[in-house]
Short mmCIF file of C-alpha atoms in Angstrom, two decimals:
data_model
loop_
_atom_site.label_atom_id
_atom_site.label_comp_id
_atom_site.label_asym_id
_atom_site.label_seq_id
_atom_site.Cartn_x
_atom_site.Cartn_y
_atom_site.Cartn_z
CA MET I 254 -41.24 -47.70 66.92
CA PHE I 255 -42.63 -50.85 68.51
CA ASP I 256 -42.07 -53.06 65.43
CA ILE I 257 -45.68 -54.21 65.24
CA SER I 258 -46.59 -55.66 61.87
CA PHE I 259 -49.96 -55.39 60.14
CA GLY I 260 -50.76 -59.03 60.91
CA GLU I 261 -50.22 -58.46 64.64
CA LEU I 262 -52.48 -55.38 64.54
CA LEU I 263 -55.16 -57.44 62.79
CA VAL I 264 -54.99 -60.12 65.52
CA VAL I 265 -55.27 -57.47 68.29
CA GLY I 266 -58.27 -55.92 66.50
CA VAL I 267 -60.07 -59.27 66.21
CA VAL I 268 -59.42 -60.10 69.89
CA ALA I 269 -60.67 -56.62 70.92
CA LEU I 270 -63.80 -57.11 68.80
CA VAL I 271 -64.52 -60.47 70.46
CA VAL I 272 -63.72 -59.32 74.04
CA ILE I 273 -65.24 -55.83 73.99
CA GLY I 274 -68.00 -56.44 71.53
CA PRO I 275 -69.07 -54.61 68.40
CA GLU I 276 -71.31 -52.13 70.28
CA ARG I 277 -68.63 -50.72 72.63
CA LEU I 278 -65.57 -51.06 70.32
CA PRO I 279 -65.98 -47.63 68.57
CA LYS I 280 -66.30 -45.84 71.93
CA VAL I 281 -63.23 -47.62 73.33
CA ALA I 282 -61.28 -46.85 70.15
CA ARG I 283 -62.18 -43.12 70.42
CA THR I 284 -61.19 -43.04 74.10
CA LEU I 285 -57.93 -44.84 73.36
CA GLY I 286 -57.19 -42.44 70.47
CA SER I 287 -57.82 -39.34 72.61
CA MET I 288 -55.56 -40.75 75.36
CA VAL I 289 -52.77 -41.39 72.84
CA GLY I 290 -53.21 -37.82 71.52
CA ARG I 291 -52.97 -36.36 75.03
CA LEU I 292 -49.88 -38.44 75.71
CA GLN I 293 -48.24 -37.18 72.51
CA ARG I 294 -49.07 -33.54 73.35
CA TYR I 295 -47.72 -34.00 76.89
CA VAL I 296 -44.45 -35.49 75.60
CA ALA I 297 -44.13 -32.66 73.05
CA GLY I 298 -44.71 -30.08 75.82
CA VAL I 299 -42.06 -31.67 78.05
CA LYS I 300 -39.59 -31.68 75.14
CA ALA I 301 -40.31 -27.99 74.45
CA ASP I 302 -39.85 -27.11 78.16
CA ILE I 303 -36.52 -28.92 78.28
CA GLN I 304 -35.35 -27.17 75.11
CA ARG I 305 -36.37 -23.76 76.52
CA GLU I 306 -34.43 -24.44 79.73
CA ILE I 307 -31.35 -25.43 77.74
CA ASP I 308 -31.63 -22.25 75.65
CA LEU I 309 -32.19 -20.12 78.75
CA ASP I 310 -29.12 -21.59 80.45
CA SER I 311 -26.97 -20.86 77.42
CA LEU I 312 -28.33 -17.29 77.32
CA ARG I 313 -27.58 -16.82 81.03
CA GLN I 314 -24.05 -18.11 80.50
CA MET I 315 -23.59 -15.74 77.56
CA GLU I 316 -24.97 -12.85 79.64
CA ALA I 317 -22.51 -13.59 82.44
CA GLU I 318 -19.61 -13.68 79.95
CA MET I 319 -20.68 -10.36 78.43
CA ASN I 320 -21.03 -8.74 81.88
CA GLU I 321 -17.56 -9.95 82.85
CA ALA I 322 -16.10 -8.64 79.58
CA GLY I 323 -17.82 -5.28 80.22
CA ARG I 324 -16.41 -5.08 83.75
CA THR I 325 -12.92 -5.93 82.51
CA MET I 326 -13.10 -3.30 79.77
CA HIS I 327 -14.44 -0.74 82.27
CA GLN I 328 -11.51 -1.38 84.61
CA GLN I 329 -8.99 -1.16 81.78
CA LEU I 330 -10.45 2.10 80.49
CA ASN I 331 -10.45 3.64 83.97
CA GLY I 332 -6.82 2.60 84.42
CA GLU I 333 -5.90 4.19 81.10
CA LEU I 334 -7.81 7.36 82.03
CA LYS I 335 -5.88 7.60 85.30
CA GLU I 336 -2.58 7.26 83.45
CA VAL I 337 -3.61 9.94 80.94
CA ASN I 338 -4.64 12.26 83.80
CA GLN I 339 -1.29 11.73 85.54
CA ASP I 340 0.64 12.37 82.33
CA LEU I 341 -1.45 15.46 81.61
CA GLN I 342 -0.90 16.84 85.10
CA GLY I 343 2.84 16.22 84.74
CA VAL I 344 2.97 18.06 81.41
CA LEU I 345 0.92 20.94 82.81
CA GLY I 346 3.21 21.15 85.84
CA GLU I 347 6.26 21.34 83.56
CA ALA I 348 4.54 24.00 81.45
CA ARG I 349 3.75 26.06 84.58
CA ASP I 350 7.35 25.76 85.75
CA ALA I 351 8.62 26.84 82.33
CA THR I 352 6.28 29.85 82.17
CA ALA I 353 6.74 30.94 85.81
CA ASP I 354 9.55 33.37 84.83
CA PRO I 355 9.61 33.90 81.08
CA LEU I 356 12.63 36.25 81.32
CA GLY I 357 14.81 33.70 83.10
CA HIS I 358 15.55 35.70 86.27
CA SER I 359 17.06 33.98 89.27
CA ALA I 360 15.19 33.58 92.54
CA ALA I 361 17.21 36.44 94.10
CA ASP I 362 16.35 38.75 91.18
CA GLN I 363 12.66 37.86 91.47
CA ALA I 364 12.73 38.57 95.22
CA ALA I 365 14.40 41.92 94.60
CA LEU I 366 11.80 42.77 91.96
CA ALA I 367 8.98 41.84 94.28
CA ALA I 368 10.44 43.97 97.11
CA GLY I 369 11.00 46.94 94.80
CA THR I 370 14.63 47.40 95.91
CA PRO I 371 17.05 49.50 93.85
CA GLU I 372 19.17 46.50 92.94
CA ALA I 373 16.36 45.19 90.76
CA PRO I 374 17.67 44.01 87.42
CA GLN I 375 17.37 46.23 84.41
CA PHE I 376 15.26 45.03 81.54
CA ASP I 377 16.38 45.16 77.95
CA LEU I 378 14.09 47.67 76.33
CA PHE I 379 14.98 46.46 72.86
CA ALA I 380 14.11 42.83 73.51
CA PRO I 381 10.96 41.57 71.84
CA PRO I 382 7.96 41.89 74.13
CA THR I 383 6.86 38.81 75.97
CA THR I 384 3.35 38.23 77.08
CA THR I 385 2.45 36.01 79.90
CA THR I 386 -0.64 33.95 79.64
CA PRO I 387 -2.46 32.52 82.60
CA PRO I 388 -1.63 28.89 83.24
CA LEU I 389 -3.76 26.45 81.38
CA GLU I 390 -6.15 24.64 83.71
CA ILE I 391 -7.55 21.37 82.44
CA ALA I 392 -9.99 19.44 84.54
CA PRO I 393 -9.06 15.79 85.01
CA ILE I 394 -11.03 13.29 82.98
CA SER I 395 -13.57 11.63 85.20
CA PRO I 396 -13.69 7.82 85.30
CA LEU I 397 -16.45 6.01 83.48
CA PRO I 398 -19.57 5.22 85.48
CA GLU I 399 -20.20 1.64 86.55
CA PRO I 400 -22.43 -0.37 84.20
CA ALA I 401 -26.04 0.05 85.22
CA ALA I 402 -27.75 -2.90 86.86
CA GLN I 403 -30.58 -4.44 84.91
CA SER I 404 -33.98 -3.08 85.74
CA SER I 405 -36.57 -5.31 87.34
CA ALA I 406 -38.71 -5.08 84.19
CA VAL I 407 -35.95 -6.73 82.14
CA ARG I 408 -35.48 -9.47 84.72
CA ASP I 409 -39.23 -10.07 85.00
CA ARG I 410 -39.56 -10.69 81.27
CA ARG I 411 -37.36 -13.75 81.61
#
């Protein structure tokens, strides 16, 4: 890392032995070693913090992309549901119109029948019987609910 050779380390050790003295050299070496250890742990902690922040930013970006994709899909599905509801209501309206008078009487004939006047049309007694069923009522499909917001417990864990 620093390109210090063994010979240079030997010279530094001899100079430290002469300057500091043999009595205090072990204590200074221990202190210097503990300081180097603390420095290494501090640098490793800073590296880990930076890596966690980078990972957290990428997760936040991914979360935002997923939320946007969810919103887009929600809007598309609601649009499709509205179209299906409109088509269904149109088909039901046509079915009601077709079953309003199963015998095919005109509006004047229906009015005469309703009033009970003698000019009411005669029915064919030999025609197959027709039964009228009540119109089919289908409730419209409700749109999907909005995606739920994240709870505070989920946000606090981050």
